[in-house]
mmCIF file with all atom_site columns, C-alpha atoms and ligand atoms in Angstrom:
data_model
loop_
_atom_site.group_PDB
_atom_site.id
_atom_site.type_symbol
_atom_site.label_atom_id
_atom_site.label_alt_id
_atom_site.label_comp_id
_atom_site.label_asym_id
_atom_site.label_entity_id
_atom_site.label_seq_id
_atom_site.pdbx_PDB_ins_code
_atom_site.Cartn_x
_atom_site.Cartn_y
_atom_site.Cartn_z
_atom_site.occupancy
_atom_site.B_iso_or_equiv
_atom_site.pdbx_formal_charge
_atom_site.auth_seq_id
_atom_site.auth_comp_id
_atom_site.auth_asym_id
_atom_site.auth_atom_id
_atom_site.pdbx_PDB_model_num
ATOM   1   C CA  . UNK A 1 1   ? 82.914  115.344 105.044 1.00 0.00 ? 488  UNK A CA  1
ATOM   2   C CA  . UNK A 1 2   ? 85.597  117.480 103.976 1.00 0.00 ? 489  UNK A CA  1
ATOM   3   C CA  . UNK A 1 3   ? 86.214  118.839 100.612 1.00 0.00 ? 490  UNK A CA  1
ATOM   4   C CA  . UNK A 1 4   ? 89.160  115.948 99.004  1.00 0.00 ? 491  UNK A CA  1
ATOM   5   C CA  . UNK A 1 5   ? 87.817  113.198 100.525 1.00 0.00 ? 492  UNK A CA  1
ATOM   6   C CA  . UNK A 1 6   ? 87.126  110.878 97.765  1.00 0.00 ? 493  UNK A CA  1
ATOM   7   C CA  . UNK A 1 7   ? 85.126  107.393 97.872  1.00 0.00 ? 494  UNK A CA  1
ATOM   8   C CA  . UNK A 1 8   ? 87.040  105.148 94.655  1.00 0.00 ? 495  UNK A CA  1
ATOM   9   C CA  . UNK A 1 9   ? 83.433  103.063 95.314  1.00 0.00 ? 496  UNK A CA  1
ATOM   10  C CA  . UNK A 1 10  ? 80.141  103.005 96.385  1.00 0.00 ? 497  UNK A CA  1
ATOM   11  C CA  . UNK A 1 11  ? 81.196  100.852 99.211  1.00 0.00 ? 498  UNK A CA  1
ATOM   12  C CA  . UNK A 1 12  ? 83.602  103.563 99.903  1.00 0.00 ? 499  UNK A CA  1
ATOM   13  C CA  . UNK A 1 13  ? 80.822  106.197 101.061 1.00 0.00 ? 500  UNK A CA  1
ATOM   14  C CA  . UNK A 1 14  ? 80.174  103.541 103.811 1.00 0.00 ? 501  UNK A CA  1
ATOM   15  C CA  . UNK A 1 15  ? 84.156  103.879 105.213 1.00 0.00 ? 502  UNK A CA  1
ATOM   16  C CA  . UNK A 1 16  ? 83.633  107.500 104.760 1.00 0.00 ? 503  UNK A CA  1
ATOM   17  C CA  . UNK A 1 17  ? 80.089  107.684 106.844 1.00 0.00 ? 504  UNK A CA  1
ATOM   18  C CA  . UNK A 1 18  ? 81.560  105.700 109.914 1.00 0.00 ? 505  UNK A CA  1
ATOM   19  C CA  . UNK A 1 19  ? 84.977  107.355 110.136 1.00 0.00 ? 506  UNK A CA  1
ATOM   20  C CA  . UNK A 1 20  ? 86.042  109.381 112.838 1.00 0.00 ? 507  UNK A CA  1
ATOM   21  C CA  . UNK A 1 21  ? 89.092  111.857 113.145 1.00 0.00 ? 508  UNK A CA  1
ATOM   22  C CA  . UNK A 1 22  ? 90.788  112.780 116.169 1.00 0.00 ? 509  UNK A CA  1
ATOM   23  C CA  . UNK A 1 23  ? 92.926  115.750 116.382 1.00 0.00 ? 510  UNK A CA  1
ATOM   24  C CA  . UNK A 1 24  ? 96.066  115.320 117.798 1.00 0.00 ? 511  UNK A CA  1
ATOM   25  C CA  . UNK A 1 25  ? 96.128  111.517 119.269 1.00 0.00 ? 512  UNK A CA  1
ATOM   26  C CA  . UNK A 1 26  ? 97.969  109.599 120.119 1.00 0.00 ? 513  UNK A CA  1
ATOM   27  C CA  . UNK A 1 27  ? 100.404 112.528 119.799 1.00 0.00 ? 514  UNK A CA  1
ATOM   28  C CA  . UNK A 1 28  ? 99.862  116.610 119.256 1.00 0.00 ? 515  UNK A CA  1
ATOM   29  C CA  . UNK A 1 29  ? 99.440  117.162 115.247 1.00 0.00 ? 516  UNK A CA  1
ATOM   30  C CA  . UNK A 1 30  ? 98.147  113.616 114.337 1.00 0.00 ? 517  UNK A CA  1
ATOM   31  C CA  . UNK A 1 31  ? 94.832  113.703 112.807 1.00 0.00 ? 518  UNK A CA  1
ATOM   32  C CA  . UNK A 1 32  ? 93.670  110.108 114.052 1.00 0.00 ? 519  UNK A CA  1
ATOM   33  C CA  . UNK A 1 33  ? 91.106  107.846 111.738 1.00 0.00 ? 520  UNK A CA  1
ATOM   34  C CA  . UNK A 1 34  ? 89.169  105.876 113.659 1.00 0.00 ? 521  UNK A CA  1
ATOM   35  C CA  . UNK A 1 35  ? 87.347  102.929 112.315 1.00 0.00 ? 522  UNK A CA  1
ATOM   36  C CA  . UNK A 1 36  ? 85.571  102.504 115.572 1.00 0.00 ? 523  UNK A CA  1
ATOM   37  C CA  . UNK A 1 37  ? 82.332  103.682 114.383 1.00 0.00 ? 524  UNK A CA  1
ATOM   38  C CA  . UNK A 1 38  ? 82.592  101.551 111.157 1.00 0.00 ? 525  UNK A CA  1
ATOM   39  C CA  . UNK A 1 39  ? 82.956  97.914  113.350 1.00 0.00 ? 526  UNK A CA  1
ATOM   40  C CA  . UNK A 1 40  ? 79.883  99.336  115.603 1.00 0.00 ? 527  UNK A CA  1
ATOM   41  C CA  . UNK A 1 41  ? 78.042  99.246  112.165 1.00 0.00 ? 528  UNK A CA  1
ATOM   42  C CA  . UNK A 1 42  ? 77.524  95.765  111.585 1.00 0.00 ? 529  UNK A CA  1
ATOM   43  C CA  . UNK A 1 43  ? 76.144  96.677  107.847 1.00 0.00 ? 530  UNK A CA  1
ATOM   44  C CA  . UNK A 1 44  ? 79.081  99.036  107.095 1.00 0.00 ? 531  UNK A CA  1
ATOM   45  C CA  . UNK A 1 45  ? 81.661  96.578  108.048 1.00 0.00 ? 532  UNK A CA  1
ATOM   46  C CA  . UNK A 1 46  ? 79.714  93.870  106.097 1.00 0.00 ? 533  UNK A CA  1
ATOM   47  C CA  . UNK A 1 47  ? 79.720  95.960  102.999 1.00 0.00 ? 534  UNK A CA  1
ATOM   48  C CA  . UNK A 1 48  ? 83.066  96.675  103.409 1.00 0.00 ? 535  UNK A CA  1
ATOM   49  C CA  . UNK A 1 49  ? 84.254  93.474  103.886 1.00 0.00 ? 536  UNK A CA  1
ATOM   50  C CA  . UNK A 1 50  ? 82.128  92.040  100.842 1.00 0.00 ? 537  UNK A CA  1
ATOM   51  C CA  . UNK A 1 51  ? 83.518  94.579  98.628  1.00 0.00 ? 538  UNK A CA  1
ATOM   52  C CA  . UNK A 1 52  ? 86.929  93.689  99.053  1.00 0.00 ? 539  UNK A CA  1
ATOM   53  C CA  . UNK A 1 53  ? 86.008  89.793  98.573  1.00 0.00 ? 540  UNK A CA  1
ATOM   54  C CA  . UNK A 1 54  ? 84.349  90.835  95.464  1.00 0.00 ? 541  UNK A CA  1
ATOM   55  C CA  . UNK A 1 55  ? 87.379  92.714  94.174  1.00 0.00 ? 542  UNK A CA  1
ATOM   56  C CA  . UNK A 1 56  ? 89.354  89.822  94.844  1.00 0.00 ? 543  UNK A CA  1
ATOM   57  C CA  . UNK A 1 57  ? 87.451  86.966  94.055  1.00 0.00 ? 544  UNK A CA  1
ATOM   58  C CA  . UNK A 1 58  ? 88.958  85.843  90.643  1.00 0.00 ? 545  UNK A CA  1
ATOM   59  C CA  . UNK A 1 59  ? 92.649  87.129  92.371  1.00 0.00 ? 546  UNK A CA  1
ATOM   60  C CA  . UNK A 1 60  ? 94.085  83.649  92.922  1.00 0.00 ? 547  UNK A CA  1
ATOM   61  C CA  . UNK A 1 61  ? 94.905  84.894  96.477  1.00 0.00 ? 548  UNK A CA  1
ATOM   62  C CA  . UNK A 1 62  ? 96.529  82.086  98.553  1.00 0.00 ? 549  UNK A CA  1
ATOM   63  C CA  . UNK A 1 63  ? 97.052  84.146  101.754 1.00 0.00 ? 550  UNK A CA  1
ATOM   64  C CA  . UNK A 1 64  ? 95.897  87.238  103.290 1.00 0.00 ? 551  UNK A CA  1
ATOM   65  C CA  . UNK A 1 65  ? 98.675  88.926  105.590 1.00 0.00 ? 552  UNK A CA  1
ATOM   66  C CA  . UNK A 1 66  ? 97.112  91.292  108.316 1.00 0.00 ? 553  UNK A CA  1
ATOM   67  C CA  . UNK A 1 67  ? 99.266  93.732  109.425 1.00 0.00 ? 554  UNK A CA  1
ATOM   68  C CA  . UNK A 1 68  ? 99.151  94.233  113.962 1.00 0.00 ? 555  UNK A CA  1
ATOM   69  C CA  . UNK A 1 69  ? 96.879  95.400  114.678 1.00 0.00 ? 556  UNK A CA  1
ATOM   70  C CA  . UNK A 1 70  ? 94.001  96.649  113.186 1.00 0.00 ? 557  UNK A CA  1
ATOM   71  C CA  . UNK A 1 71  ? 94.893  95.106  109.895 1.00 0.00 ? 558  UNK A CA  1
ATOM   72  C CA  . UNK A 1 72  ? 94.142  91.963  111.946 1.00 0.00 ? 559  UNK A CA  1
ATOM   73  C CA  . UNK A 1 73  ? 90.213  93.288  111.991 1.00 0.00 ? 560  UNK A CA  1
ATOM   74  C CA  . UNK A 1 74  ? 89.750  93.358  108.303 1.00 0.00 ? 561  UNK A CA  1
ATOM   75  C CA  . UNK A 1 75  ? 91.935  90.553  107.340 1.00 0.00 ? 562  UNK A CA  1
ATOM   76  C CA  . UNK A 1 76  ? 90.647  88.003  109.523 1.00 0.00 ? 563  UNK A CA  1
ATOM   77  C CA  . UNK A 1 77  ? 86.974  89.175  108.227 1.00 0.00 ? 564  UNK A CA  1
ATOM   78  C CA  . UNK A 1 78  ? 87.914  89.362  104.908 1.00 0.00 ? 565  UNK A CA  1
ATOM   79  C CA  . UNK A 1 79  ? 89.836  85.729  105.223 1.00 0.00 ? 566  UNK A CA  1
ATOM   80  C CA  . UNK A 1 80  ? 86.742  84.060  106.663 1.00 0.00 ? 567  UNK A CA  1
ATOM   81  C CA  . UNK A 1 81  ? 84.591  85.254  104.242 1.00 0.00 ? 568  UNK A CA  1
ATOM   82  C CA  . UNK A 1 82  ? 87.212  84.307  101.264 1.00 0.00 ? 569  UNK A CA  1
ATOM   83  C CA  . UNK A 1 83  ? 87.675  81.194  102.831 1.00 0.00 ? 570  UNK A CA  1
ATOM   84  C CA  . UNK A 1 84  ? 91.373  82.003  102.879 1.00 0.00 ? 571  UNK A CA  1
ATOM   85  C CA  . UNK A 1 85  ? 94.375  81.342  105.292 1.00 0.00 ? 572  UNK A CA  1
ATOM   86  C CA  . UNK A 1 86  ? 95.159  84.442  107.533 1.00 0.00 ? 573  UNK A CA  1
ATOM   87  C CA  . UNK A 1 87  ? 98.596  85.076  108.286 1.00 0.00 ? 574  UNK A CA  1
ATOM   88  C CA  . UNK A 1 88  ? 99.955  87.772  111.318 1.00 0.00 ? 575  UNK A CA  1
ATOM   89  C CA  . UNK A 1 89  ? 102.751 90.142  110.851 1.00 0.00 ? 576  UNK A CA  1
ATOM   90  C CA  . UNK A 1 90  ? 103.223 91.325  114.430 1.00 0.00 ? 577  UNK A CA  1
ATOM   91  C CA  . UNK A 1 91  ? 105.597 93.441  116.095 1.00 0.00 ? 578  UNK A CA  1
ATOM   92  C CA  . UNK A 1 92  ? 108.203 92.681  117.531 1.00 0.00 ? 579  UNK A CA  1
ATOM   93  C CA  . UNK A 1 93  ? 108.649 89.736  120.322 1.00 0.00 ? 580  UNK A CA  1
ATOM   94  C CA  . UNK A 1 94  ? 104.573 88.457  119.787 1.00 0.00 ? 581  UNK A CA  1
ATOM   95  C CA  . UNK A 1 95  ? 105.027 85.718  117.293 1.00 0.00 ? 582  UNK A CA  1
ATOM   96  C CA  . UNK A 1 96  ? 106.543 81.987  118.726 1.00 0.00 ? 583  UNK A CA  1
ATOM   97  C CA  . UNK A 1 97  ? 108.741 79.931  117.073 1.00 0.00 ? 584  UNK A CA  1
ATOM   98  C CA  . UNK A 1 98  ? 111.589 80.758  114.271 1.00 0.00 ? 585  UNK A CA  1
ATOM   99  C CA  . UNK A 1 99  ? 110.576 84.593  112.780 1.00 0.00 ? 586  UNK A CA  1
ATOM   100 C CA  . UNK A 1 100 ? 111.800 86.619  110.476 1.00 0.00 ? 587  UNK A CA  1
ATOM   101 C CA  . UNK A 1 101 ? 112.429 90.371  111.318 1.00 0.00 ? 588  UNK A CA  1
ATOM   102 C CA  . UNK A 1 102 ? 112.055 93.469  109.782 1.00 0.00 ? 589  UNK A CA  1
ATOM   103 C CA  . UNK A 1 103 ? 113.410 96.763  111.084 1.00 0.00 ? 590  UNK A CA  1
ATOM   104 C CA  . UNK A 1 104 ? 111.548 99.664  109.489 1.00 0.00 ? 591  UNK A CA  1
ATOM   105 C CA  . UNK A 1 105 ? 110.820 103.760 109.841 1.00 0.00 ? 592  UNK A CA  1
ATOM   106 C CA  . UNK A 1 106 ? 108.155 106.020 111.373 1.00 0.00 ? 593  UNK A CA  1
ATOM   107 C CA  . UNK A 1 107 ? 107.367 109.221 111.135 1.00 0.00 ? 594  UNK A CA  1
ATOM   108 C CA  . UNK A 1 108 ? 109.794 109.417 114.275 1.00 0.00 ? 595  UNK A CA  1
ATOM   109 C CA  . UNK A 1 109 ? 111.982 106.961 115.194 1.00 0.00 ? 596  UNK A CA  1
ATOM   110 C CA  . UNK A 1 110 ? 111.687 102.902 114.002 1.00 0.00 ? 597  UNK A CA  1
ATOM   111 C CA  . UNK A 1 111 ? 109.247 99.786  114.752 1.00 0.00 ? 598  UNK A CA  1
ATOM   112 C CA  . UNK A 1 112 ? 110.178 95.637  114.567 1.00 0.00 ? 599  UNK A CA  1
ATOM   113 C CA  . UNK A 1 113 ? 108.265 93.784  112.726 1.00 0.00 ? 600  UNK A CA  1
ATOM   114 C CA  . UNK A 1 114 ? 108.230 89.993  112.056 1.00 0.00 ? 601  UNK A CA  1
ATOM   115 C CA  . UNK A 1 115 ? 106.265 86.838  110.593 1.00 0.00 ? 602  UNK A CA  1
ATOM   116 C CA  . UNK A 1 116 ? 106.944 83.294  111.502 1.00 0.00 ? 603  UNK A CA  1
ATOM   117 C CA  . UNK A 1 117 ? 109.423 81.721  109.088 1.00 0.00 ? 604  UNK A CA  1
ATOM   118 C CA  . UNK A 1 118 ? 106.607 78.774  107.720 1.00 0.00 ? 605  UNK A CA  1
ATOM   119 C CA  . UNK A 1 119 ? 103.764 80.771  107.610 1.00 0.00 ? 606  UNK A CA  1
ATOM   120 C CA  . UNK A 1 120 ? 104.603 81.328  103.516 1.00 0.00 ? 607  UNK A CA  1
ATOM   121 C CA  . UNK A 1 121 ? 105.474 79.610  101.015 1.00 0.00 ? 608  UNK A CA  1
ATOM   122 C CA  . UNK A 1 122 ? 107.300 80.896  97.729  1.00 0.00 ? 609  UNK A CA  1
ATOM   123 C CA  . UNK A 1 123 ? 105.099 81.788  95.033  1.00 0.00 ? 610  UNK A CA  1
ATOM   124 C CA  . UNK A 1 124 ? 102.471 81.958  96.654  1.00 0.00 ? 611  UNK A CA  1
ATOM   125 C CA  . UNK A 1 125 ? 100.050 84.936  95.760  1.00 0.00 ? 612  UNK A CA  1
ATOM   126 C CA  . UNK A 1 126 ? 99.515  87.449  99.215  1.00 0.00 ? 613  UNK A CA  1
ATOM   127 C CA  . UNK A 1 127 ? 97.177  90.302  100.006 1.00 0.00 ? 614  UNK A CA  1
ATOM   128 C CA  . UNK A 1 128 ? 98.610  92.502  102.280 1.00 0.00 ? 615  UNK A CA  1
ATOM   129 C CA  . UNK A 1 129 ? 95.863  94.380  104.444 1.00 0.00 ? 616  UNK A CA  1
ATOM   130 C CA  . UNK A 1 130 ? 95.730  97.294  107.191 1.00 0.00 ? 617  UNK A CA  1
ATOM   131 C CA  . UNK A 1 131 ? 93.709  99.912  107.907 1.00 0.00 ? 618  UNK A CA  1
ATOM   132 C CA  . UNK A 1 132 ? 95.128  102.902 107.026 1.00 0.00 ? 619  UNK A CA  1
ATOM   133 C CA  . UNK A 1 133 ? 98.346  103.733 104.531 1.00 0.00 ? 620  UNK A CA  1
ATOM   134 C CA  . UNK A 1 134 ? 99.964  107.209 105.617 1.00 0.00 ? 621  UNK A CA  1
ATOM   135 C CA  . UNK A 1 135 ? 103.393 107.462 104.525 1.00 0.00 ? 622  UNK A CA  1
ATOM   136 C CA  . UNK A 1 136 ? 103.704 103.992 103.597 1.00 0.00 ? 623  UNK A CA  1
ATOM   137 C CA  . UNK A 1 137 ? 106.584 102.599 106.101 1.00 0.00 ? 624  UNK A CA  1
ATOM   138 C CA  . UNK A 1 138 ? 104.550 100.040 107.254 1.00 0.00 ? 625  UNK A CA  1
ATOM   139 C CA  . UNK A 1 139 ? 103.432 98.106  104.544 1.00 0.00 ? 626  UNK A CA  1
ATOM   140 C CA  . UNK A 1 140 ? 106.290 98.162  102.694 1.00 0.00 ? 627  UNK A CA  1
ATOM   141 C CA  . UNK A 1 141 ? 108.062 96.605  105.529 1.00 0.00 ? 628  UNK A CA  1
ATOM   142 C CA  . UNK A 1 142 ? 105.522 93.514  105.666 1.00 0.00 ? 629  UNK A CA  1
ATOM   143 C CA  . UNK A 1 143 ? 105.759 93.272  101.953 1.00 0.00 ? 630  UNK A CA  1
ATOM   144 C CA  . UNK A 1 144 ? 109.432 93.006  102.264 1.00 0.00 ? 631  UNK A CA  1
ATOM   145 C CA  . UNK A 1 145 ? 108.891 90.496  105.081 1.00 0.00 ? 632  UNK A CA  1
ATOM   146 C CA  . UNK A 1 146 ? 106.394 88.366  102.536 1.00 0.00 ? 633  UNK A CA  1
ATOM   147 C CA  . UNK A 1 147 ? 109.227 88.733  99.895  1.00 0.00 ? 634  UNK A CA  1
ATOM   148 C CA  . UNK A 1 148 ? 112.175 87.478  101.889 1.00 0.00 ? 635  UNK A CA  1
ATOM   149 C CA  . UNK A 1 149 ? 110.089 83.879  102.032 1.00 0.00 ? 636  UNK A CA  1
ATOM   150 C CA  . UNK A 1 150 ? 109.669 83.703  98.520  1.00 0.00 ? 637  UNK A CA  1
ATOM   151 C CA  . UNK A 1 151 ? 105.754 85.279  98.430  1.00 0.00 ? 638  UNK A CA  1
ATOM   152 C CA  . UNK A 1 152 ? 104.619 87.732  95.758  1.00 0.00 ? 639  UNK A CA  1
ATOM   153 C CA  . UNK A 1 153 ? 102.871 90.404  96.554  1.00 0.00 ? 640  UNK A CA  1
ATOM   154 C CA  . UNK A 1 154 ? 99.236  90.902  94.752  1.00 0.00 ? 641  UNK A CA  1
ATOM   155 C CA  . UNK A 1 155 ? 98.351  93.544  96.323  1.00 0.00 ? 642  UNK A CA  1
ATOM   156 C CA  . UNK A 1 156 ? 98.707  96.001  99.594  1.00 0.00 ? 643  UNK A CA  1
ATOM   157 C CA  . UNK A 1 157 ? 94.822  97.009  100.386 1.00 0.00 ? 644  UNK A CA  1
ATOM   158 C CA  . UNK A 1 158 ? 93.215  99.797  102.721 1.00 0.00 ? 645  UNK A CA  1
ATOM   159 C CA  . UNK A 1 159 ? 90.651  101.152 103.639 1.00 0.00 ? 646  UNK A CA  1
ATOM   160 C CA  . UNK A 1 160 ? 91.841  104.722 104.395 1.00 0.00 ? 647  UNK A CA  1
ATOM   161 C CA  . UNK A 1 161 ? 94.864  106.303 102.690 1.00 0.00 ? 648  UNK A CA  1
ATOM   162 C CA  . UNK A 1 162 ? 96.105  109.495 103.807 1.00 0.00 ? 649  UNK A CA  1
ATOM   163 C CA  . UNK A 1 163 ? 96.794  111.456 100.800 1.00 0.00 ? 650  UNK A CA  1
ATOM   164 C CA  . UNK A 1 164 ? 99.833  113.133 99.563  1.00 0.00 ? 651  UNK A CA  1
ATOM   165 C CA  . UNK A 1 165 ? 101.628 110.855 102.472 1.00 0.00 ? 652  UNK A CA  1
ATOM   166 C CA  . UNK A 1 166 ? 103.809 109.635 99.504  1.00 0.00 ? 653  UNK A CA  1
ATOM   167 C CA  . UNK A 1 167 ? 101.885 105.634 101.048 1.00 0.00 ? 654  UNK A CA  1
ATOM   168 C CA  . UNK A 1 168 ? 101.510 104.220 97.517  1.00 0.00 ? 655  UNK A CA  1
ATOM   169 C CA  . UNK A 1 169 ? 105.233 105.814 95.946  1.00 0.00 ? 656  UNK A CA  1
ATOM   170 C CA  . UNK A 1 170 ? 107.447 103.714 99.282  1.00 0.00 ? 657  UNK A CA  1
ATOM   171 C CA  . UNK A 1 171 ? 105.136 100.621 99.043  1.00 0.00 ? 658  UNK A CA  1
ATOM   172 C CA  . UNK A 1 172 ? 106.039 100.747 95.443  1.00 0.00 ? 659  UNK A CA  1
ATOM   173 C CA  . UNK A 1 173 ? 103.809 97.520  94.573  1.00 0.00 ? 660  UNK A CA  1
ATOM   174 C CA  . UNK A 1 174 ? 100.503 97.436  93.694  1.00 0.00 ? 661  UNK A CA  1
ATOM   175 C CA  . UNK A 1 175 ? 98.049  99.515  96.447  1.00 0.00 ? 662  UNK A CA  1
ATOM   176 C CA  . UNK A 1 176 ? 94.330  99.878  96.696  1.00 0.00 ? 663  UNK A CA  1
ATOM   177 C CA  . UNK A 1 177 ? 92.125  102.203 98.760  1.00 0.00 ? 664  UNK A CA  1
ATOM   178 C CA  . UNK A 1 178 ? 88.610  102.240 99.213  1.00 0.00 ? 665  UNK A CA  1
ATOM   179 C CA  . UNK A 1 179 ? 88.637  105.962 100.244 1.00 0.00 ? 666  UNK A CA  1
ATOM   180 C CA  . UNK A 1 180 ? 91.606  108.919 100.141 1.00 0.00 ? 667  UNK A CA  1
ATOM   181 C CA  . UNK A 1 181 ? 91.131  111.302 102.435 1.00 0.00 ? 668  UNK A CA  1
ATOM   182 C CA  . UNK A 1 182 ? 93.104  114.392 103.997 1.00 0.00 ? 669  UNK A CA  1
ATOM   183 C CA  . UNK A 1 183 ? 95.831  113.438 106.452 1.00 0.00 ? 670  UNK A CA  1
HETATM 184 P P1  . AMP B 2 .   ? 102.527 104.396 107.814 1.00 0.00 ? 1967 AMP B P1  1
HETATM 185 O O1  . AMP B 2 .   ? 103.623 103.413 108.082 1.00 0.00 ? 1967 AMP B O1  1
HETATM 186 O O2  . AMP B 2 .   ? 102.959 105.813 108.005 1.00 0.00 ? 1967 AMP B O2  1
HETATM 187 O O3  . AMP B 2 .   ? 101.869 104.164 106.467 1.00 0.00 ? 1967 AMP B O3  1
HETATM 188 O O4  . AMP B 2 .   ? 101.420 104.187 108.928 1.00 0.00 ? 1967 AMP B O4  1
HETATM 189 C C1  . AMP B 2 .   ? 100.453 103.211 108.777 1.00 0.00 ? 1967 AMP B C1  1
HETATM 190 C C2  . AMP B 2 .   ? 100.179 102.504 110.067 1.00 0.00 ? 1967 AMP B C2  1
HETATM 191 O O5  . AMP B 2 .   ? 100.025 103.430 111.142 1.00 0.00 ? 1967 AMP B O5  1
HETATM 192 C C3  . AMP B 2 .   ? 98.891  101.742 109.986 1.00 0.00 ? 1967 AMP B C3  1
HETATM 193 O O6  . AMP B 2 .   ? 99.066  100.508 110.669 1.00 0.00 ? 1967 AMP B O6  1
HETATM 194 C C4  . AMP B 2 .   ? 97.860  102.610 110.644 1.00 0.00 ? 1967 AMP B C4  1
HETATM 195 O O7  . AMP B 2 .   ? 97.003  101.842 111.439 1.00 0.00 ? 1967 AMP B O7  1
HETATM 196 C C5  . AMP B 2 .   ? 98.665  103.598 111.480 1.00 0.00 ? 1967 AMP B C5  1
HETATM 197 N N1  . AMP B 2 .   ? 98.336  105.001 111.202 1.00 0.00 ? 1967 AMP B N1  1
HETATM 198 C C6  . AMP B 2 .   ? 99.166  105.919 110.659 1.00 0.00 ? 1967 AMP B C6  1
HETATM 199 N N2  . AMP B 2 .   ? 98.604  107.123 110.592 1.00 0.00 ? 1967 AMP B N2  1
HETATM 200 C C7  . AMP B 2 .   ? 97.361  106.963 111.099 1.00 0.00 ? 1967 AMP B C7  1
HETATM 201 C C8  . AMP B 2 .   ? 96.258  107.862 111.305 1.00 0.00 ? 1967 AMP B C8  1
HETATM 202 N N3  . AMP B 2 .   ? 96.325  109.161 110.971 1.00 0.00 ? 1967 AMP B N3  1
HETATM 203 N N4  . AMP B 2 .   ? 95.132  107.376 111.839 1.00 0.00 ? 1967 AMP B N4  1
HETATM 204 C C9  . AMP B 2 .   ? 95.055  106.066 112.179 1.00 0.00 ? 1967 AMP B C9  1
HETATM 205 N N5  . AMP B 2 .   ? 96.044  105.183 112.018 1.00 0.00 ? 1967 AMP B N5  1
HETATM 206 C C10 . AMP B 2 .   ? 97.188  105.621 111.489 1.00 0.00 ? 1967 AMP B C10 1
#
């Protein structure tokens, strides 16, 4: 474990045992955080999944919106065990039917991504969810995307944020990590 990793929780220490980093994948300089071991741990990813129900269970959550793809992981998990409706943002040209679309910024160049047009209603109370928050460009673009049909954001929550990424300052709504570790 390196030296600024930091568990916010005790269910934090169980990201933090079952994470792997890859140097340089997919691309030369990328420090990779894999949650691959923490799915093979069936108590890890239960602990994990029951802390963030726990955090959220007086919320008033209507919908949890996973982001594509491994936001999908979590936020179907942590839907099922909420008893929640699960919404997809996906990339581009994935979803059916009337979507709206969001253009937004990587690290190099720019992704699509969109969220069929009925899955929201306004007012209604979302949890955004992904895996990891680095600089923040993609979960401020599916908050935008919740926004534009009328939903409020509660919160955007992670497992893994990358710190000094800047994540939390472009989301610019309310974020929560269950562990911060080096980029
Ligand atoms: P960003 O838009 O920079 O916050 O990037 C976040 C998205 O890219 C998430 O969907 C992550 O799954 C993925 N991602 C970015 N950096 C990493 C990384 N170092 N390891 C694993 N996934 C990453």
């Amino acid at each position: 474990m390196g030296f600024s990793e930091e568990s916010k929780t005790e269910d934090g220490n169980w990201v933090l045992e079952h994470l792997d980093t890859i140097a340089n994948f997919p691309k030369p300089g990328i420090q990779f955080k894999s949650i691959g071991p923490l799915l093979r741990h069936p108590e890890a990813f239960h602990k994990v999944i029951s802390s963030l129900a726990e955090r959220y269970k007086d919320a008033k959550i209507d919908k949890i919106v996973g982001l594509d793809s491994r936001g999908f992981i979590f936020g179907t998990a942590l839907a099922y065990e909420m008893k929640l409706p699960f919404v997809m943002v996906r990339k581009a040209g994935k979803l059916p039917g009337d979507v709206v679309k969001i253009e937004y910024s990587l690290e190099y160049g720019t992704s699509c991504f969109e969220i069929e047009r009925t899955s929201i209603s306004p007012e209604e109370n979302i949890l955004v969810i992904d895996d990891v928050l680095a600089t923040g460009g993609t979960a401020s673009a599916a908050c935008s995307l919740v926004e534009t049909l009328g939903g409020h954001v509660h919160e955007v929550v992670c497992l893994i944020e990358l710190e000094g990424l800047g994540g939390r300052e472009k989301v610019n709504r309310p974020v929560y990590s269950l562990v911060s570790v080096e980029p």
